[in-house]
Tab-separated table of C-alpha atoms and ligand atoms in Angstrom:
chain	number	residue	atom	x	y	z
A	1	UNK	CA	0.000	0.000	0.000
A	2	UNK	CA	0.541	3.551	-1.074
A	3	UNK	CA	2.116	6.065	1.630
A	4	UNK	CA	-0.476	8.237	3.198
A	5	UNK	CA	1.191	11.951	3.635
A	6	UNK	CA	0.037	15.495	4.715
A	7	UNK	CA	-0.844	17.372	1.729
A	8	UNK	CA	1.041	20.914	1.349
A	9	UNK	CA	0.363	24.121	-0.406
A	10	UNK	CA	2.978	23.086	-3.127
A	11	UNK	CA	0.348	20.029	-4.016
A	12	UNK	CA	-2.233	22.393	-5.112
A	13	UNK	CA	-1.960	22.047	-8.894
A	14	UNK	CA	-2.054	18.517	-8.688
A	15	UNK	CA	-5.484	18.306	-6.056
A	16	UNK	CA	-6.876	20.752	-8.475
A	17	UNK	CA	-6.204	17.828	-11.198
A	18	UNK	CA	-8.722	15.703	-8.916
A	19	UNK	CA	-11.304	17.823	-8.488
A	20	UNK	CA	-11.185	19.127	-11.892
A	21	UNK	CA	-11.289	15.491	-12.723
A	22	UNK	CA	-14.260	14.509	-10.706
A	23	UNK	CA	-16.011	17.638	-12.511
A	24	UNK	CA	-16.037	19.678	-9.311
A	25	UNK	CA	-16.413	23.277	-8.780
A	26	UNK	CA	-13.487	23.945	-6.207
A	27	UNK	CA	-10.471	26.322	-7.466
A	28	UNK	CA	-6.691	26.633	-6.764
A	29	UNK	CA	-8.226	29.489	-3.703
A	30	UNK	CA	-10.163	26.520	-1.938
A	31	UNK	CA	-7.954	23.861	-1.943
A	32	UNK	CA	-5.443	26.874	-0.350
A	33	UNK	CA	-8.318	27.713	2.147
A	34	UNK	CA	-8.902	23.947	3.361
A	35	UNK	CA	-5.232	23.025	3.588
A	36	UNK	CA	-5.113	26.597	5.966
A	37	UNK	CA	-7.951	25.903	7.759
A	38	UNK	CA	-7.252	21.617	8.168
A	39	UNK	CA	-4.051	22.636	9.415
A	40	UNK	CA	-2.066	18.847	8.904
A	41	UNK	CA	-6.146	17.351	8.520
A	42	UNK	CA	-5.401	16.953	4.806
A	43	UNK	CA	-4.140	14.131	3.882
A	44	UNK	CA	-2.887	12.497	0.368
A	45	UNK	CA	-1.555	9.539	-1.565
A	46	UNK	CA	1.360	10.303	-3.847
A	47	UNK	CA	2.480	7.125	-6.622
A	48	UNK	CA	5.017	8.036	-9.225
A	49	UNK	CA	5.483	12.116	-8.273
A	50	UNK	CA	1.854	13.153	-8.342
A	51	UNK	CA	-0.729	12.885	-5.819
A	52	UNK	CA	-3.686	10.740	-6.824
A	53	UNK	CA	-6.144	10.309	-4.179
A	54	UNK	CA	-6.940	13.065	-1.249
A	55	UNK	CA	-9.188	13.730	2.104
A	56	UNK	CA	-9.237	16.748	3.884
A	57	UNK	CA	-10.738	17.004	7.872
A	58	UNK	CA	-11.733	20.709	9.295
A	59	UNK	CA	-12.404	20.733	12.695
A	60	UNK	CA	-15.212	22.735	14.478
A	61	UNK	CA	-14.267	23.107	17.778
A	62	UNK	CA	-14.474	19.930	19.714
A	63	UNK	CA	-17.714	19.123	18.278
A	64	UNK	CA	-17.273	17.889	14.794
A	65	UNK	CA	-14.810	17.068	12.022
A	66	UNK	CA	-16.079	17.541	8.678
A	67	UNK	CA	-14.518	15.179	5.762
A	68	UNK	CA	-14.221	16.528	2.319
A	69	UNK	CA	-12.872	16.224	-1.124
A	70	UNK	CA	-12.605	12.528	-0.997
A	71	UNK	CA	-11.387	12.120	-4.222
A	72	UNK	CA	-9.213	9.568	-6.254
A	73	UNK	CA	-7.766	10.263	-9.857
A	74	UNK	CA	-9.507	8.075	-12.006
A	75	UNK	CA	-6.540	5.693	-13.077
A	76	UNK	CA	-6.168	5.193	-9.474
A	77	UNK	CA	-9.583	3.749	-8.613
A	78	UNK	CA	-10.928	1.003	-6.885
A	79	UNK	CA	-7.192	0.180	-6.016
A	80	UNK	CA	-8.464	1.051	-2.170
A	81	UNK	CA	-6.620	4.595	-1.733
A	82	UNK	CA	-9.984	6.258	-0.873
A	83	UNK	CA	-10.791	3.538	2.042
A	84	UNK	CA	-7.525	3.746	3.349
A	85	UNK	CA	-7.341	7.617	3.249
A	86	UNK	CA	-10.607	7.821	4.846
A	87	UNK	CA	-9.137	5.291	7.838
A	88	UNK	CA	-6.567	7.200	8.565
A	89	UNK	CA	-8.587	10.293	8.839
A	90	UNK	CA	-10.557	8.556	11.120
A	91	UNK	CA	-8.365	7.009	13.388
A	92	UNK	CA	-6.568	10.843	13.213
A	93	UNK	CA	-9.585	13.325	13.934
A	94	UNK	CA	-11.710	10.865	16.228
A	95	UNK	CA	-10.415	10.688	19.753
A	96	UNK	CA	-10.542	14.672	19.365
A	97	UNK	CA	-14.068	15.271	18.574
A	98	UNK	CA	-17.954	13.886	19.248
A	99	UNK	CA	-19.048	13.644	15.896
A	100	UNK	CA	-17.141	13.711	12.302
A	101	UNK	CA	-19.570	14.219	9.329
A	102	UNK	CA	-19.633	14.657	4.901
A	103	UNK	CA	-21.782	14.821	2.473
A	104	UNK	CA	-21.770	11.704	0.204
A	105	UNK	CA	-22.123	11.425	-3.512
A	106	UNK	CA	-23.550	7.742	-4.841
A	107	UNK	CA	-19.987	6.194	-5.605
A	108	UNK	CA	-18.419	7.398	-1.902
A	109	UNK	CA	-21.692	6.187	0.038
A	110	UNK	CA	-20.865	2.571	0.050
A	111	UNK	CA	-16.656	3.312	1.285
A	112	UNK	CA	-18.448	5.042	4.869
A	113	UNK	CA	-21.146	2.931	4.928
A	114	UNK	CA	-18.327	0.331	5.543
A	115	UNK	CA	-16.468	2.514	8.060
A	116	UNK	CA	-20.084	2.803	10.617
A	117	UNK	CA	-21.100	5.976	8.928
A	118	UNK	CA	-25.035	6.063	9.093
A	119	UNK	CA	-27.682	8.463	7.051
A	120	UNK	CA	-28.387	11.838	8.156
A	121	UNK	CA	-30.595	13.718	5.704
A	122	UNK	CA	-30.337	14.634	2.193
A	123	UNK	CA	-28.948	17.320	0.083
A	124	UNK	CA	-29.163	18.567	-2.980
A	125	UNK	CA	-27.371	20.634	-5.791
A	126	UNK	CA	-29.621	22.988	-7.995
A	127	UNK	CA	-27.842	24.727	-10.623
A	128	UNK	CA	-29.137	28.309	-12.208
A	129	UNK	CA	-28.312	29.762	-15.308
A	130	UNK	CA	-26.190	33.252	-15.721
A	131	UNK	CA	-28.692	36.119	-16.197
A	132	UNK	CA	-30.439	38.759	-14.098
A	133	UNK	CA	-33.381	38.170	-11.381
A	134	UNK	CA	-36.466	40.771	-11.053
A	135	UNK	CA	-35.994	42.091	-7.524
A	136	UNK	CA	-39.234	41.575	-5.426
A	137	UNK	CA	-38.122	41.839	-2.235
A	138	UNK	CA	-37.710	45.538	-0.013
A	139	UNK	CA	-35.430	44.159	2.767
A	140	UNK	CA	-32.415	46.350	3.179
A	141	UNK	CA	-29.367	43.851	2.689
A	142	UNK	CA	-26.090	45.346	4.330
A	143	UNK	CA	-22.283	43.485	4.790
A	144	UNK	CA	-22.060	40.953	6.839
A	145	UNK	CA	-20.984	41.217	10.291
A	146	UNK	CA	-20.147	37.752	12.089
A	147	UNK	CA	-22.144	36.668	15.306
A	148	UNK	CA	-20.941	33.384	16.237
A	149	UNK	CA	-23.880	32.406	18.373
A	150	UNK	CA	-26.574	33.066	16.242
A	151	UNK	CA	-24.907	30.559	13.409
A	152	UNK	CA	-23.895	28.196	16.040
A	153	UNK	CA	-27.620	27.794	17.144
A	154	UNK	CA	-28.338	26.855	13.330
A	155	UNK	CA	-25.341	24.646	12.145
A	156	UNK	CA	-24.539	23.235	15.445
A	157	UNK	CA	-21.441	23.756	16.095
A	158	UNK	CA	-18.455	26.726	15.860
A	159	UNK	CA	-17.532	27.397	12.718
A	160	UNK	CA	-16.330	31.250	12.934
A	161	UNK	CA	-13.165	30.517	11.292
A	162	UNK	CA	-14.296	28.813	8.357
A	163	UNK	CA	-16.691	32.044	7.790
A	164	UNK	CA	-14.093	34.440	8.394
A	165	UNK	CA	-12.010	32.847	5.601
A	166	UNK	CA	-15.088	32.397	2.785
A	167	UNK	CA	-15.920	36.316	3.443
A	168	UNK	CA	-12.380	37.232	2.928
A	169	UNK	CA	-12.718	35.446	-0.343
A	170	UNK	CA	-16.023	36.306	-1.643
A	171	UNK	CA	-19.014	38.532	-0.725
A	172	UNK	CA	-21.082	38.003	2.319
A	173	UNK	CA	-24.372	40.339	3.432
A	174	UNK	CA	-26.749	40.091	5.828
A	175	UNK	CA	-30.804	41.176	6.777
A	176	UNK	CA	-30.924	42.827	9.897
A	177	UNK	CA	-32.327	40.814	12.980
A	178	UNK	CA	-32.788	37.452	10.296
A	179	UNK	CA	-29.451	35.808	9.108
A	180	UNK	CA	-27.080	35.912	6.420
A	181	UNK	CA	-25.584	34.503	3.274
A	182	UNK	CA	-21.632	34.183	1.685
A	183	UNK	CA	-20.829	33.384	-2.031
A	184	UNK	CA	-17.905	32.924	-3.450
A	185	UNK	CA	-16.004	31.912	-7.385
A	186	UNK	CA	-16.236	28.824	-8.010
A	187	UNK	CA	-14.235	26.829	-11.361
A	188	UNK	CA	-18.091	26.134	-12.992
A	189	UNK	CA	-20.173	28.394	-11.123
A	190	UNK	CA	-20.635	30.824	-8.624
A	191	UNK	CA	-21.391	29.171	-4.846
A	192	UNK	CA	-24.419	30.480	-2.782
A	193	UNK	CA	-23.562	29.693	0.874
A	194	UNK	CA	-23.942	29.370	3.659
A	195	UNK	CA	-26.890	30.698	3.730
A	196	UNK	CA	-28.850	30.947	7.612
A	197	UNK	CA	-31.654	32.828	7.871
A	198	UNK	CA	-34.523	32.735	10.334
A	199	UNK	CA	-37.424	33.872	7.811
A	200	UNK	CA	-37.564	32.582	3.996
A	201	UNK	CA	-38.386	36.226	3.023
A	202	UNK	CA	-35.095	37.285	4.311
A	203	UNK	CA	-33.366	34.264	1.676
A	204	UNK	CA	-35.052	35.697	-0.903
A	205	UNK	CA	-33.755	39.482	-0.288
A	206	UNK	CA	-30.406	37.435	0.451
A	207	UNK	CA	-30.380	35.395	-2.820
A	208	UNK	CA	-31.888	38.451	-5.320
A	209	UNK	CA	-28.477	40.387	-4.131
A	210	UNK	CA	-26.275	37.486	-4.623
A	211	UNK	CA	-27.705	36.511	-7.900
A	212	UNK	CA	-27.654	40.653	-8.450
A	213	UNK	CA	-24.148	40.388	-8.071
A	214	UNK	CA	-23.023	37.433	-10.029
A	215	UNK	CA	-25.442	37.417	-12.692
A	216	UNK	CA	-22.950	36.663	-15.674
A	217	UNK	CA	-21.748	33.099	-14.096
A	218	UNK	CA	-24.236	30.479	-13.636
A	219	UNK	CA	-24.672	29.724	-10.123
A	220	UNK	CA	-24.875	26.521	-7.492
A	221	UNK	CA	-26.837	26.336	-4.184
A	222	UNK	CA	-27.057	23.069	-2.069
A	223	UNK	CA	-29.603	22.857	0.281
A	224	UNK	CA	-31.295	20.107	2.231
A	225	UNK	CA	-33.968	18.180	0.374
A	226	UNK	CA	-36.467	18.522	3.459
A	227	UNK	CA	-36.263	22.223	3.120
A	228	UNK	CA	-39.629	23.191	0.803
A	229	UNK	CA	-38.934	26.725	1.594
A	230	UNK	CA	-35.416	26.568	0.069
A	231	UNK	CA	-36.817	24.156	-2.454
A	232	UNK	CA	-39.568	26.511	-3.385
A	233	UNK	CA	-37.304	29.571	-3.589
A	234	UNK	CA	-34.520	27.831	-5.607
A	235	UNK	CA	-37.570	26.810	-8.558
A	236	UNK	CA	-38.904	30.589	-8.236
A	237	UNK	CA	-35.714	31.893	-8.937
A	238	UNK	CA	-34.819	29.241	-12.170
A	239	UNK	CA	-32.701	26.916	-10.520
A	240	UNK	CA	-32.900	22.970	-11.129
A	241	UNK	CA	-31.601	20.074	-9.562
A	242	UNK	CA	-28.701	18.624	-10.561
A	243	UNK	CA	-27.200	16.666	-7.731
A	244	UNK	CA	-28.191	14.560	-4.527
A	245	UNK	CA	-25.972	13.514	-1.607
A	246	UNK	CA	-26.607	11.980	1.485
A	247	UNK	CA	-25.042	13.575	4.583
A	248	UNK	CA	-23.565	10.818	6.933
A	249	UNK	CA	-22.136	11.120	10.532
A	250	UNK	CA	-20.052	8.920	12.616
A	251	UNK	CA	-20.661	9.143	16.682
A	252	UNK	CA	-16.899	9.123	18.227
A	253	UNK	CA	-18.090	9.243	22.096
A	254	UNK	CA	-20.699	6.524	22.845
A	255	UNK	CA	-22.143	8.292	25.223
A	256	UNK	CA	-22.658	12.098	22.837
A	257	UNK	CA	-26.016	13.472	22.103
A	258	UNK	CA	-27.252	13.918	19.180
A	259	UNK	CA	-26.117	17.745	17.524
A	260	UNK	CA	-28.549	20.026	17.756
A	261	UNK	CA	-29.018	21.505	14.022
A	262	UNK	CA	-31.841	23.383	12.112
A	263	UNK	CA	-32.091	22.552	8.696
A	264	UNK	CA	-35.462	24.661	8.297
A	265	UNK	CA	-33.100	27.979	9.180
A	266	UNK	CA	-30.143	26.485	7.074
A	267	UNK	CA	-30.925	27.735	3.105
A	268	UNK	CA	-27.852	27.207	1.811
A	269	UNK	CA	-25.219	24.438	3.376
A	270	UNK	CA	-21.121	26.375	3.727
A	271	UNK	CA	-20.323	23.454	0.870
A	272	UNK	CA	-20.182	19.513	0.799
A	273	UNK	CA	-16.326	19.985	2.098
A	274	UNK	CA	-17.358	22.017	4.715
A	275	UNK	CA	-21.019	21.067	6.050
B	1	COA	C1	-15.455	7.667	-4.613
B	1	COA	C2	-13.948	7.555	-4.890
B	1	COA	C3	-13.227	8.608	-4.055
B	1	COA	C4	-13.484	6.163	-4.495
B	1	COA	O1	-12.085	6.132	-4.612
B	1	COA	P1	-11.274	4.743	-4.674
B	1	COA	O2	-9.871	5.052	-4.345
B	1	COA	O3	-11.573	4.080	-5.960
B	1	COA	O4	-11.991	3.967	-3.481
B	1	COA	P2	-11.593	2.503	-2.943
B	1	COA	O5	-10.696	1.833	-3.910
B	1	COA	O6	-11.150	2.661	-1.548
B	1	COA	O7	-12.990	1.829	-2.905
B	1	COA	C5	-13.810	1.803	-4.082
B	1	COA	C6	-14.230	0.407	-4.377
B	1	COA	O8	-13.094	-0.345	-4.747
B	1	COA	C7	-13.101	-1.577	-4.005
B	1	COA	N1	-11.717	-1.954	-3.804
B	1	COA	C8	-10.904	-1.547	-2.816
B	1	COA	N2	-9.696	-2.138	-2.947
B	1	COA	C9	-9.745	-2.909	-4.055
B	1	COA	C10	-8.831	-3.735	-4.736
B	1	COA	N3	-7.583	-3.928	-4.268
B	1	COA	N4	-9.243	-4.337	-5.858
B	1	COA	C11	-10.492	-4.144	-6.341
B	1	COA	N5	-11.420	-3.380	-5.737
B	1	COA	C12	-11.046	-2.780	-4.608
B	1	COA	C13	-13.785	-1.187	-2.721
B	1	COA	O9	-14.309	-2.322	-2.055
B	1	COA	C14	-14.845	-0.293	-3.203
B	1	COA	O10	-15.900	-1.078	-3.734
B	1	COA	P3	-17.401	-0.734	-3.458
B	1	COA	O11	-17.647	0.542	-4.175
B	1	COA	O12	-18.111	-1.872	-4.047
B	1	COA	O13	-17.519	-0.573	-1.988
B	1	COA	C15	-13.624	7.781	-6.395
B	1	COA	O14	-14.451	6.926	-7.162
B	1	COA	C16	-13.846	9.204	-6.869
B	1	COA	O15	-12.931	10.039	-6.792
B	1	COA	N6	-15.078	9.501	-7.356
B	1	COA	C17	-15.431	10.841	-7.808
B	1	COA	C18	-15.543	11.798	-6.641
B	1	COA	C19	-16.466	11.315	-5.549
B	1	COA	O16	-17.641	10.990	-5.743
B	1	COA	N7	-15.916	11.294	-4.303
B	1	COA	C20	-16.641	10.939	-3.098
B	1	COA	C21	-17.259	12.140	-2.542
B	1	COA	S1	-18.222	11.819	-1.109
C-alpha cells in the first residue's frame, strides 16, 4: 500500500487535477483555504510524483470534524486509496471530537457505509443559469458582520473561522435581525452559501443580491432536500436540480447526544467539504 502523507500548499496544482477530474467546482483558492484551515487534517496519496487520491478534515471546535474532497484520480480507482485515506482520517480526527460528518455522492456512500457511517438527511445541488433576477423583495441587505452564536444555534457547532475565511474570499451580506448569506467563485459556477436565515423572506432578499451580483456566471446552491422553503425559492428563482448527496455522521463518544441543528433555518449548506 501507497504512503499516506500530509498534503502541502505546493500540491495544489495537482489536487486541483482531482477535483477538476471529478467535474467539481473547487479552485486553486479553496484547496489553499482547506489546507489553511485543516491545518495537517489533509491528507494524500502520492504514486510516481503526483498525488492521486486526497481527504481533507476541518475541525469545528471539539464538536465535529467535517470530511471533504474525498477524491481519487480516475486511473487510481478502486485500487483502495480512498478507504484507506478515509481510515486514517478517522483514526486521526476521532479521539478529538464527538461527531465527524460529509456529504456523500452515490460512488463514496458505500466506502463510509463500511467505516459505521449512518444516514443523516439529504442534500441537494440545484444549478441556475447566468442572467439577471427581477428584484421583489424591499429588505435592506447590508455586509455581513459575524455573530458566532446566532450561526452556532443553526449549524450546530463553531464554525467562525471557516466564515471568516469564505468572506475574505467572496461577498457576504446580511438582513438585519434574520441571518445571512456568503458566495464565493467557483471553477463552474458561482457558490451560494452558507446561507442561515430565520425567515424565507429574508433568503429571498439574500439570494436576489447574490444573484444581483453574479449574474454573468451560472450559479450553485445546495440545500437540504427537506427544506420546501429553500426548495420553493430555488424553482422561483430558475434553478434545477442537478445533484443529490446523502449527509452521513459517525458518533466518536458513545455516550454524545445527538447535535442540535436546524435545517429549516439552514438555506444554503457552507459546501459539501465544509457542512
Ligand atoms: C469515490 C472515490 C473517491 C473512491 O475512490 P477509490 O480510491 O476508488 O476507493 P476505494 O478503492 O477505496 O474503494 C472503491 C471500491 O473499490 C473496491 N476496492 C478496494 N480495494 C480494491 C482492490 N484492491 N481491488 C479491487 N477493488 C477494490 C472497494 O471495495 C470499493 O468497492 P465498493 O464501491 O463496491 O464498496 C472515487 O471513485 C472518486 O474520486 N469519485 C469521484 C468523486 C467522488 O464521488 N468522491 C466521493 C465524494 S463523497
Amino acid at each position: 500500500m501507497s504512503k499516506i502523507r500530509t498534503l502541502r500548499s505546493n500540491d495544489i496544482p495537482h489536487l486541483l487535477d482531482l477535483s477538476t477530474a471529478a467535474g467539481w467546482n473547487q479552485t486553486a483558492a479553496d484547496w489553499e483555504r482547506l489546507l489553511h484551515l485543516c491545518r495537517d487534517n489533509c491528507w494524500g496519496i502520492e504514486i510516481d510524483g503526483r498525488v492521486v487520491s486526497s481527504t481533507t478534515a476541518i475541525r469545528y471546535a471539539s464538536d465535529l470534524a467535517w470530511i471533504g474532497m474525498v477524491l481519487t484520480h480516475p486511473e487510481y480507482r478502486k485500487r483502495g486509496l480512498a478507504s484507506s485515506l478515509m481510515q486514517h482520517a478517522i483514526d486521526d480526527v476521532r479521539k478529538d471530537v464527538k461527531w465527524i460528518k460529509l456529504d456523500a455522492s452515490d460512488e463514496g456512500k458505500p466506502i463510509y457505509e463500511k467505516l459505521g457511517f449512518v444516514e443523516e438527511t439529504h442534500l441537494q445541488r440545484w444549478r441556475r443559469p447566468a442572467g439577471p433576477a427581477d428584484r421583489l423583495s424591499s429588505y435592506m441587505v447590508h455586509d455581513y458582520i459575524v455573530d458566532p452564536s446566532f450561526d452556532r444555534a443553526y449549524f450546530g457547532a463553531y464554525r467562525i473561522p471557516l466564515l471568516n475565511s469564505l468572506r475574505r474570499d467572496g461577498g457576504s451580506s446580511f438582513v438585519m435581525g434574520y441571518g445571512y448569506a456568503m458566495t464565493r467563485p467557483g471553477a463552474l459556477a458561482s457558490y451560494f452559501g452558507p446561507c442561515v436565515v430565520r425567515t424565507s423572506e429574508a433568503a429571498r432578499a439574500l439570494l436576489e443580491d447574490a444573484i444581483a451580483k453574479h449574474q454573468d456566471k451560472d450559479m450553485f446552491w445546495d440545500l437540504f432536500a427537506g427544506n420546501r422553503d429553500a426548495v420553493k425559492l430555488a424553482r422561483e428563482y430558475g434553478f434545477q436540480p442537478v445533484r443529490h448527496l446523502t449527509r452521513m455522521a459517525l458518533r466518536c463518544d458513545p455516550d454524545v447526544v445527538p447535535m442540535l441543528r436546524n435545517e429549516s433555518s439552514v438555506f444554503a449548506i457552507a459546501g459539501f467539504e465544509y457542512g
